[in-house]
Amino acid sequence: MERNTYIDNIDVELAKEQYFSKLNIQPQFEEINVIDSLDRITYEAVMAKISSPNYNAAAMDGICVKSSNTIGATETNPKILELHKDFIYVNTGNPVKEPYDAVIMIEDVIILDDERVQILKAAHPWQHVRQIGEDIVATEMIIPSRQKIRPIDIGALISGGIESLKVFKRPKIGILPTGTEIVEDFKDLEEGKIIDSNSRVFEAAIRKNGAVPKRYSPHKDDYDLLKNAILKAVEENDMLLIIAGSSAGTADYTVKLIRELGEVVIHGVAMKPGKPTILGIINNKPVIGIPGYPVSAYLVFETFVVPLINRYLGLGEVELEKVEAVISKRIVSSLKSKEFVRVNLGYVNDKLVATPLSSGAGVTMSLVKADGIGIIPRNLEGVEAGDSIEVELLKPLSSIKNTLVSIGSHDLIMDILGDMVKLSSGHVGSMGGILAMKRGECHLAPIHLLDEETGEYNINYVKKYFPNTKMALIKGVKRKQGFIVQKGNPKNIKDFKDLVREDVSYVNRQRGAGTRILLDYHLKLDNLNPEDIKGYSREMTTHMAVATAVKTGTATTGLGIYSAAKALDLDFIDITYEDYDFLVDYRMLENPMIQEFIKVLKSQEFQERVRSLGGYEFANTGDIVVI
């Protein structure tokens, strides 16, 4: 009998590179119902169709009040409120409707009788109220493309009005056990026979990795029988795994049959155990001969089959563990409880940085976007910026290591960038981004800071905060800023002077946001007092949140970007185009992740997607300004 000989003893990574480069895998998609989407991989980014919640809802059990009626209430000067005149009782989740605009917790209410209560503290507008779109805003990205859908994602998708979505089609993988000694029924197990366990392991592993297994009964070491079985299995599947028969024995036919029916790319890999591995191709489909020893079989499956499945599904290799990370901002917690903080993760200068996400109990999107859960033990009042915390990973550390950490100003283009590059994005305003950059907690900081004296954007701020460090600005986009107003502009908002009118209520951005700085600059030019603006102290962290406040009528107007107004079908009053750029340390410009980011910024796909949002222009996008 002819005995096989190995033609290769090739390095594992080189074997994967050579083999995968010969395969022409073309992933396909299918559209499925959201409720059937667990563990499937998104083919494209999924955008919300509706907001959640879709009505203003009480966040506490208590009483619903008109905040203006509670002004002046103190412990020394309590106020008495009458039922149905000044307040109504509400439970958590009940609608909050006009004329009421705030909730006081029942614990803070003194019940005098059936018709009257007493309060000892004034309520501010929208206190303890979950406003429309607090969790999810219509048109925002719920999950990006190539994301494995988790149970929490299904909840967010349904809350966002998604009924069906496109996912990568699962590859069908045939499993063909071979060997005259192999049996699949315990009643046939006798001396010289081996029960087939490998194919059952592969069957489960294929399902776990998101593909569809098709297991065949064990085949004897008969050349013609195996040939027909292989041809049938190749026709019925996208990939075929042949178990055993890959070694150098006289009855190990696998390599001969693959060579006869197609091509043997590699036979023999420099791994122990697992050396007899065969990497072949028949009819343009992967056919892998896997050694019969269980440990060898498992290692070969993890090394070669899982990455191939991931190519069909758009996934990276999975690696789950707990890690230590540096928290990027102070977190206050209760001494009474062990606290779980949703965080984004990224490596900056070889330091794993955890950026906390929104912590509200109803903010589902913070879990959807989280890379991990930071744990603050009991008996701690919190952690300071720069402290280390333990993080339970929700995503593979391998993907986090290749993630750009962006902390700074919010813009809708960050969703597009997050779909095109691995990006962890924290929205803390332009000044927050600059401070994060100074602390070494981000790779890049999106900023749009207007210098009041020169009218120039960003450069003078960089010079001021980094006087002894060589920095660079990656030019981003020019974006249109203005007043977001309801359709038809019913309050006839024209300029900043209208903001102090009695019939106008404003919704602001957080301190340090470039949009807030732009507002304050114009208020100063027009000699307007911020205290005269109703709603100046009401802060939102994103442009979409501002647009939602206007859309739902809780504010007359707010300063924001055109694309946010367009997304919610609102009108817009132009003010200016501003420079939205990306601050980086000059030494980071050669970093491969930054290079990829610049490449994406300059790409036609990115610019076309941004143009579809409206309100953006491109001037020198991707160019570098050294400061």
XYZ file of C-alpha atoms in Angstrom:
627
model
C 0.000 0.000 0.000
C 1.161 3.533 -0.753
C 2.018 5.586 2.333
C 1.459 9.372 2.486
C 4.317 11.767 3.171
C 4.009 15.309 4.453
C 4.911 17.967 1.922
C 4.793 20.833 4.436
C 5.728 21.747 7.990
C 4.668 25.344 7.703
C 4.289 27.995 10.400
C 0.688 28.276 11.620
C 0.223 31.965 10.839
C 1.877 31.606 7.451
C -0.327 28.586 6.720
C -3.436 30.610 7.550
C -2.250 33.507 5.402
C -1.477 31.326 2.380
C -4.643 29.267 2.668
C -7.057 32.121 3.346
C -5.613 34.171 0.485
C -6.530 31.358 -1.936
C -10.133 31.177 -0.782
C -12.666 33.442 -2.415
C -15.199 33.678 0.418
C -18.091 35.974 -0.489
C -20.303 36.569 2.561
C -24.048 36.730 1.875
C -26.868 38.325 3.837
C -30.459 37.469 4.662
C -33.246 39.478 6.299
C -34.741 38.052 9.487
C -37.154 39.040 12.238
C -35.550 40.833 15.199
C -36.956 38.319 17.656
C -35.003 35.579 15.839
C -31.737 37.531 15.692
C -29.929 36.423 18.870
C -26.222 35.755 18.184
C -26.583 36.708 14.513
C -24.169 39.224 12.996
C -25.458 42.525 11.594
C -24.742 43.016 7.895
C -25.164 46.791 8.078
C -25.632 49.484 10.702
C -29.128 49.513 12.219
C -30.737 52.929 12.773
C -33.674 53.575 15.106
C -37.051 54.226 13.470
C -38.755 55.566 16.604
C -37.665 57.174 19.864
C -37.716 55.449 23.258
C -39.467 56.311 25.428
C -42.044 57.718 23.024
C -43.751 59.816 25.695
C -42.580 61.823 28.708
C -42.722 59.353 31.616
C -42.468 59.614 35.378
C -39.174 58.146 36.589
C -40.377 57.851 40.197
C -43.506 57.179 42.228
C -44.744 60.484 43.583
C -46.664 63.559 42.544
C -46.697 65.360 39.216
C -46.386 69.144 39.619
C -45.951 72.385 37.721
C -42.369 73.291 38.615
C -43.144 77.016 38.479
C -45.677 76.560 41.299
C -43.052 75.067 43.613
C -40.545 77.921 43.454
C -39.631 79.161 46.936
C -40.541 75.999 48.846
C -38.092 75.286 51.685
C -38.089 73.539 55.034
C -38.646 76.889 56.733
C -41.150 78.004 54.125
C -43.055 74.877 52.993
C -45.693 74.986 50.284
C -49.096 73.331 50.345
C -50.377 71.875 47.065
C -53.965 70.901 46.246
C -54.902 67.723 44.379
C -55.931 68.241 40.719
C -55.143 71.942 41.038
C -51.435 71.886 41.798
C -50.586 68.210 41.503
C -51.703 64.686 40.640
C -50.376 61.360 41.903
C -48.214 59.324 39.493
C -46.491 55.962 39.473
C -43.248 55.154 37.736
C -43.861 54.974 33.979
C -47.063 57.058 33.987
C -47.267 59.794 31.305
C -46.331 63.325 32.344
C -48.549 65.730 30.430
C -49.161 69.456 30.371
C -49.479 71.498 32.462
C -47.213 69.318 34.614
C -43.476 69.219 33.963
C -41.823 67.662 37.031
C -42.181 64.811 39.529
C -41.501 64.941 43.262
C -40.707 61.580 44.871
C -43.376 60.364 47.256
C -40.702 60.129 49.969
C -40.272 63.917 49.751
C -43.999 64.612 50.053
C -45.838 65.198 53.345
C -49.445 64.080 52.961
C -51.730 66.361 54.980
C -55.068 64.845 53.998
C -56.861 63.340 50.974
C -56.719 66.613 49.056
C -53.520 68.336 50.187
C -49.802 67.678 50.429
C -46.861 69.714 51.669
C -43.461 70.043 49.987
C -40.229 71.321 51.545
C -38.185 71.805 48.362
C -38.823 73.319 44.945
C -38.821 71.080 41.864
C -36.890 72.045 38.737
C -38.327 71.553 35.239
C -38.274 67.893 34.090
C -37.104 66.639 37.469
C -37.525 62.821 37.686
C -39.058 62.709 34.193
C -37.813 60.381 31.473
C -38.178 62.581 28.418
C -39.046 61.391 24.935
C -35.914 59.946 23.344
C -33.918 59.829 26.599
C -32.838 56.273 25.808
C -33.036 56.027 22.010
C -33.566 58.845 19.512
C -35.117 58.126 16.121
C -32.469 57.902 13.323
C -29.513 57.281 15.675
C -27.436 54.123 15.261
C -28.541 51.359 17.634
C -25.835 48.884 16.675
C -23.160 49.010 13.957
C -22.521 46.530 11.188
C -20.638 43.320 11.999
C -21.876 43.189 15.603
C -23.021 39.982 17.259
C -26.545 40.582 18.535
C -26.980 40.057 22.294
C -30.205 39.838 24.296
C -29.864 43.485 25.389
C -29.436 44.485 21.724
C -32.757 42.842 20.846
C -34.441 44.977 23.492
C -32.842 48.120 22.101
C -33.768 47.175 18.510
C -37.403 46.576 19.430
C -37.489 49.792 21.473
C -36.114 51.580 18.415
C -38.940 50.308 16.193
C -36.939 47.687 14.273
C -38.978 44.664 13.111
C -36.467 43.025 10.752
C -32.814 43.502 9.865
C -30.092 42.213 7.561
C -27.631 39.704 9.000
C -24.757 37.709 7.553
C -25.971 34.379 6.256
C -24.724 31.473 8.333
C -22.353 29.180 6.422
C -23.330 25.515 6.214
C -20.483 23.297 7.375
C -20.366 19.606 6.651
C -18.783 17.220 9.180
C -17.610 13.883 7.760
C -16.112 11.421 10.291
C -14.003 8.705 8.689
C -12.379 5.470 9.847
C -13.386 1.832 9.773
C -12.949 1.743 13.571
C -15.424 4.623 14.189
C -18.968 3.894 15.393
C -21.740 6.256 16.441
C -23.940 3.967 18.524
C -22.860 2.682 21.929
C -24.383 -0.731 21.199
C -21.795 -1.157 18.434
C -18.895 -0.309 20.731
C -16.544 -3.289 21.095
C -12.833 -3.969 21.236
C -11.100 -2.201 18.360
C -13.960 0.262 17.859
C -14.050 3.943 18.874
C -17.170 5.979 19.574
C -17.480 9.063 17.398
C -17.226 12.084 19.684
C -15.245 14.522 17.532
C -18.085 15.167 15.105
C -20.451 15.925 17.996
C -17.927 18.383 19.436
C -17.642 20.083 16.050
C -21.424 20.097 15.655
C -21.773 22.024 18.914
C -18.762 24.272 18.245
C -20.053 25.217 14.802
C -23.413 26.204 16.289
C -21.693 28.162 19.061
C -19.666 30.061 16.494
C -22.759 31.022 14.512
C -22.691 28.560 11.611
C -24.999 25.683 10.625
C -23.590 22.154 11.044
C -24.533 19.176 8.872
C -23.131 16.003 10.365
C -22.814 12.820 8.324
C -22.571 9.297 9.699
C -19.039 7.857 9.960
C -17.632 6.404 6.726
C -15.328 3.397 6.416
C -11.834 3.749 4.950
C -12.986 2.850 1.451
C -11.587 5.041 -1.336
C -14.640 5.097 -3.620
C -17.172 5.389 -0.803
C -15.231 8.329 0.679
C -14.897 9.987 -2.733
C -18.663 9.940 -3.304
C -19.315 11.115 0.270
C -16.916 14.049 -0.114
C -18.425 15.135 -3.448
C -21.931 15.021 -1.954
C -20.892 16.930 1.178
C -19.060 19.623 -0.810
C -22.150 20.150 -2.962
C -24.430 20.476 0.083
C -22.265 22.798 2.198
C -20.126 25.931 2.122
C -17.244 24.197 3.926
C -16.345 20.573 4.700
C -14.452 19.126 7.666
C -13.116 15.606 7.177
C -12.208 13.980 10.485
C -9.278 11.522 10.481
C -7.556 10.069 7.464
C -5.160 13.017 7.309
C -2.091 11.239 8.650
C 0.519 9.095 6.874
C -1.070 5.676 7.266
C -1.812 3.354 4.368
C -5.573 3.814 4.764
C -5.476 7.591 5.288
C -7.095 8.621 2.011
C -8.144 12.197 2.771
C -5.152 14.005 1.246
C -5.278 11.862 -1.930
C -8.993 12.492 -2.409
C -8.727 16.246 -1.870
C -5.835 16.386 -4.332
C -7.775 14.323 -6.877
C -11.000 16.352 -6.514
C -9.446 19.779 -6.038
C -6.252 21.241 -4.575
C -4.183 20.565 -1.461
C -2.801 23.946 -0.466
C -0.998 22.716 2.668
C -0.467 19.290 4.218
C 1.429 19.508 7.471
C 1.462 22.441 9.870
C 4.124 23.231 12.477
C 1.869 22.723 15.486
C 1.882 19.973 18.093
C -0.558 18.379 18.353
C -2.154 18.938 14.956
C 0.697 18.525 12.510
C -1.198 16.319 9.948
C -3.688 19.073 9.124
C -4.748 19.308 5.473
C -5.901 22.645 4.068
C -7.566 22.031 0.731
C -10.039 23.482 -1.765
C -12.696 21.637 -3.794
C -15.069 23.547 -6.106
C -13.816 26.828 -4.573
C -14.903 25.697 -1.101
C -12.685 25.106 1.943
C -12.126 21.421 2.709
C -10.073 20.749 5.845
C -8.664 17.394 6.877
C -8.516 17.275 10.670
C -6.518 14.720 12.725
C -8.589 12.176 14.630
C -7.055 12.610 18.072
C -9.510 14.734 20.080
C -6.985 17.320 21.372
C -5.464 17.738 17.907
C -8.926 18.013 16.385
C -9.975 20.724 18.850
C -6.814 22.804 18.364
C -7.058 22.609 14.583
C -10.719 23.613 14.697
C -9.961 26.672 16.845
C -6.913 27.621 14.754
C -8.326 27.271 11.241
C -12.085 26.636 11.210
C -13.228 29.349 13.618
C -11.409 32.148 11.720
C -12.963 30.884 8.472
C -16.451 30.910 10.007
C -15.749 34.453 11.148
C -14.897 35.421 7.575
C -18.383 34.387 6.516
C -19.901 36.220 9.490
C -17.698 39.305 9.784
C -16.456 38.457 13.305
C -13.059 38.607 14.956
C -11.690 35.912 17.233
C -13.381 35.735 20.634
C -11.381 36.271 23.827
C -13.183 36.776 27.124
C -11.573 37.650 30.439
C -11.406 40.170 33.288
C -8.916 43.018 33.049
C -7.679 45.974 35.064
C -8.303 49.367 33.473
C -7.748 53.026 34.370
C -10.990 54.950 34.779
C -10.975 58.206 32.803
C -13.284 60.222 35.047
C -14.404 60.348 38.645
C -17.318 58.090 39.574
C -19.303 58.573 42.767
C -20.918 55.433 44.170
C -22.822 54.340 47.239
C -21.124 52.720 50.222
C -24.093 50.363 50.443
C -23.807 48.700 47.062
C -21.465 46.976 44.695
C -21.685 49.156 41.611
C -21.512 48.110 37.986
C -20.419 50.836 35.573
C -20.852 50.460 31.818
C -17.615 51.480 30.093
C -15.933 51.784 26.732
C -12.369 50.502 26.638
C -9.304 51.326 24.617
C -5.541 51.254 24.876
C -3.790 54.626 24.957
C 0.002 54.547 25.288
C -0.147 50.902 26.447
C -2.631 51.859 29.174
C -6.106 50.304 29.142
C -8.516 53.213 29.634
C -12.143 52.754 30.674
C -14.522 55.588 29.751
C -17.817 55.469 31.677
C -21.035 55.590 29.661
C -24.432 56.957 30.712
C -25.385 55.449 34.058
C -29.154 55.993 34.166
C -31.195 52.923 35.015
C -33.275 53.320 31.844
C -30.404 53.980 29.417
C -30.365 50.728 27.459
C -27.972 52.138 24.846
C -25.175 52.337 27.417
C -25.233 48.530 27.581
C -25.495 48.198 23.809
C -22.391 50.361 23.354
C -20.396 49.076 26.339
C -17.173 47.146 25.940
C -17.272 45.980 29.533
C -18.705 46.366 33.003
C -16.500 48.136 35.549
C -16.941 46.920 39.130
C -16.727 49.228 42.139
C -16.814 47.159 45.356
C -18.943 47.949 48.392
C -17.477 50.205 51.062
C -16.040 52.563 48.456
C -17.547 56.005 47.890
C -16.296 55.923 44.330
C -13.133 56.110 42.278
C -11.104 59.073 41.114
C -9.929 59.673 37.562
C -6.727 57.689 37.115
C -7.674 54.903 39.562
C -7.650 51.275 38.457
C -10.848 49.236 38.403
C -11.681 45.661 37.463
C -13.640 45.276 34.224
C -15.635 42.286 33.020
C -15.281 42.216 29.248
C -18.360 42.147 27.034
C -16.263 42.242 23.875
C -12.996 40.510 22.953
C -9.864 42.167 24.311
C -8.303 41.615 20.873
C -10.806 44.021 19.319
C -10.437 46.546 22.140
C -6.665 46.606 21.632
C -7.265 47.803 18.081
C -9.851 50.399 19.069
C -9.360 54.128 18.708
C -10.375 56.007 21.846
C -12.136 59.266 20.989
C -13.221 61.636 23.773
C -14.623 65.064 22.971
C -17.398 66.801 21.056
C -20.442 64.953 19.765
C -21.465 64.843 16.124
C -23.578 62.485 14.041
C -20.546 61.695 11.895
C -19.075 59.834 14.880
C -21.700 57.121 14.321
C -20.558 56.788 10.708
C -16.909 56.696 11.747
C -17.777 54.137 14.430
C -19.261 51.929 11.728
C -16.191 52.190 9.504
C -13.360 51.916 12.063
C -13.090 50.393 15.527
C -13.909 53.434 17.611
C -14.773 54.006 21.267
C -16.458 57.402 21.414
C -17.144 59.387 24.592
C -19.147 62.616 24.353
C -17.928 65.105 26.959
C -17.687 68.303 24.902
C -14.688 69.906 23.215
C -13.061 71.118 26.432
C -13.620 67.716 28.027
C -11.787 66.224 25.059
C -8.843 68.576 25.458
C -8.556 67.696 29.161
C -8.758 63.967 28.375
C -5.953 64.433 25.847
C -3.837 66.216 28.469
C -4.320 63.265 30.839
C -3.312 60.813 28.095
C -6.686 59.061 28.093
C -7.588 59.212 24.403
C -6.015 58.834 20.970
C -7.978 61.699 19.466
C -10.314 64.455 20.628
C -13.022 65.882 18.317
C -13.176 69.640 18.968
C -14.816 72.783 17.559
C -13.693 75.671 19.761
C -14.179 79.244 18.612
C -11.593 81.797 19.736
C -13.540 84.914 20.686
C -10.731 87.307 19.743
C -9.619 85.903 16.386
C -12.777 84.104 15.220
C -10.519 81.113 14.442
C -11.407 77.562 15.410
C -9.352 75.184 17.562
C -5.737 76.266 16.959
C -5.444 78.861 19.741
C -7.003 76.493 22.267
C -4.465 73.813 21.371
C -1.619 76.313 21.786
C -3.019 77.406 25.154
C -3.457 73.945 26.662
C -0.402 72.254 25.089
C 2.267 75.003 25.187
C 5.227 72.609 25.347
C 3.904 69.675 23.317
C 3.913 69.201 19.568
C 0.300 68.536 18.588
C -1.607 68.095 15.347
C -5.125 68.712 14.069
C -6.571 66.235 11.594
C -8.949 68.376 9.566
C -12.470 66.999 9.770
C -15.606 68.608 8.384
C -17.195 71.998 8.196
C -20.627 71.699 9.737
C -23.593 74.030 9.796
C -24.601 75.329 13.238
C -27.818 77.168 13.945
C -31.110 77.251 15.797
C -33.135 74.042 15.699
C -36.833 74.957 15.665
C -40.158 73.262 15.064
C -41.627 73.001 11.580
C -42.700 76.421 10.331
C -40.704 78.152 13.090
C -43.907 79.098 14.986
C -42.044 81.346 17.462
C -40.283 83.163 14.607
C -36.771 82.632 15.979
C -34.304 84.724 13.972
C -31.273 85.498 16.136
C -29.808 85.287 19.628
C -31.837 88.241 20.883
C -34.977 86.118 20.545
C -33.689 83.780 23.251
C -34.500 86.241 26.054
C -38.144 86.553 25.025
C -40.684 85.476 27.633
C -42.393 83.040 25.235
C -39.161 81.246 24.261
C -37.577 78.354 26.162
C -34.047 77.180 25.337
C -32.276 73.833 25.701
C -28.492 74.079 26.133
C -25.428 71.871 25.699
C -23.217 70.884 28.638
C -20.449 73.120 29.967
C -17.284 72.761 27.887
C -19.156 71.859 24.699
C -18.069 73.851 21.657
C -21.706 74.636 20.896
C -22.081 76.109 24.408
C -18.981 78.231 23.828
C -20.420 79.433 20.497
C -23.644 80.432 22.269
C -21.820 82.311 25.031
C -19.689 84.094 22.415
C -22.773 85.425 20.622
C -24.513 86.334 23.884
C -21.483 88.425 24.775
C -21.479 90.085 21.344
C -25.168 91.006 21.730
C -24.724 92.029 25.387
C -27.271 89.421 26.523
C -27.409 87.980 30.044
C -27.577 84.147 30.164
C -29.759 84.401 33.268
C -32.444 86.032 31.142
C -32.700 82.917 28.944
C -35.343 80.460 30.124
C -33.722 77.013 29.994
C -30.081 78.131 29.806
C -29.232 75.766 32.685
C -30.968 72.777 31.048
C -28.114 70.749 29.562
C -27.944 67.952 26.972
C -24.859 65.963 25.952
C -25.682 65.460 22.253
C -27.145 67.404 19.339
C -29.796 64.727 18.872
C -30.956 65.203 22.459
C -31.326 68.939 21.784
C -33.288 68.247 18.598
C -35.517 65.794 20.452
C -36.344 68.405 23.105
C -37.473 70.772 20.338
C -39.341 68.032 18.475
C -41.327 67.085 21.580
C -42.100 70.685 22.522
C -40.207 70.748 25.803
C -38.076 73.561 24.358
C -38.703 76.229 21.749
C -35.203 76.048 20.329
C -31.639 74.974 20.911
C -28.361 75.584 19.190
C -27.186 72.552 17.224
C -26.119 71.100 13.912
C -28.247 70.982 10.774
C -28.018 67.202 10.428
C -29.716 66.738 13.815
C -32.587 68.999 12.742
C -32.901 67.172 9.418
C -32.886 63.768 11.091
C -35.996 64.676 13.113
C -37.674 66.674 10.325
C -37.278 70.028 12.071
C -36.566 73.478 10.656
C -33.202 75.171 11.014
C -31.990 78.778 11.200
C -28.432 79.113 9.879
C -25.791 80.824 12.021
C -22.381 79.662 10.830
C -20.206 76.902 9.471
C -17.640 75.732 12.000
C -14.539 73.540 11.885
C -15.040 70.140 13.512
C -11.519 68.722 13.724
C -9.657 65.919 15.508
C -6.840 66.733 17.932
C -4.009 64.193 18.239
C -0.544 64.091 19.722
C 1.900 64.615 16.843
C 3.722 61.396 17.808
C 0.519 59.413 17.197
C 0.300 60.300 13.511
C 2.288 57.190 12.532
C 0.055 54.904 14.599
C -1.662 52.408 12.235
C -5.073 53.101 13.803
C -4.683 56.855 13.226
C -3.504 56.187 9.668
C -6.605 54.057 9.038
C -8.786 56.792 10.579
C -7.316 59.408 8.210
C -7.812 57.047 5.273
C -11.485 56.639 6.172
C -11.945 60.414 6.550
C -10.654 60.895 3.004
C -12.653 58.002 1.559
C -15.500 58.520 -0.896
C -17.747 56.176 1.092
C -17.407 58.226 4.289
C -17.961 61.536 2.552
C -21.013 60.264 0.666
C -22.538 58.957 3.887
C -21.907 62.283 5.636
C -23.345 64.304 2.756
C -26.565 62.306 3.061
C -26.985 63.716 6.583
C -27.028 67.284 5.260
C -25.298 70.377 6.649
C -21.665 69.368 6.058
C -18.915 70.526 3.738
C -15.478 69.075 3.083
C -12.443 71.347 2.933
C -9.009 69.747 3.327
C -10.594 66.791 5.150
C -7.888 64.444 6.416
C -5.110 67.031 6.070
C -2.723 67.569 8.980
C -2.129 70.919 10.688
C 0.944 70.777 12.946
C 0.796 73.010 16.035
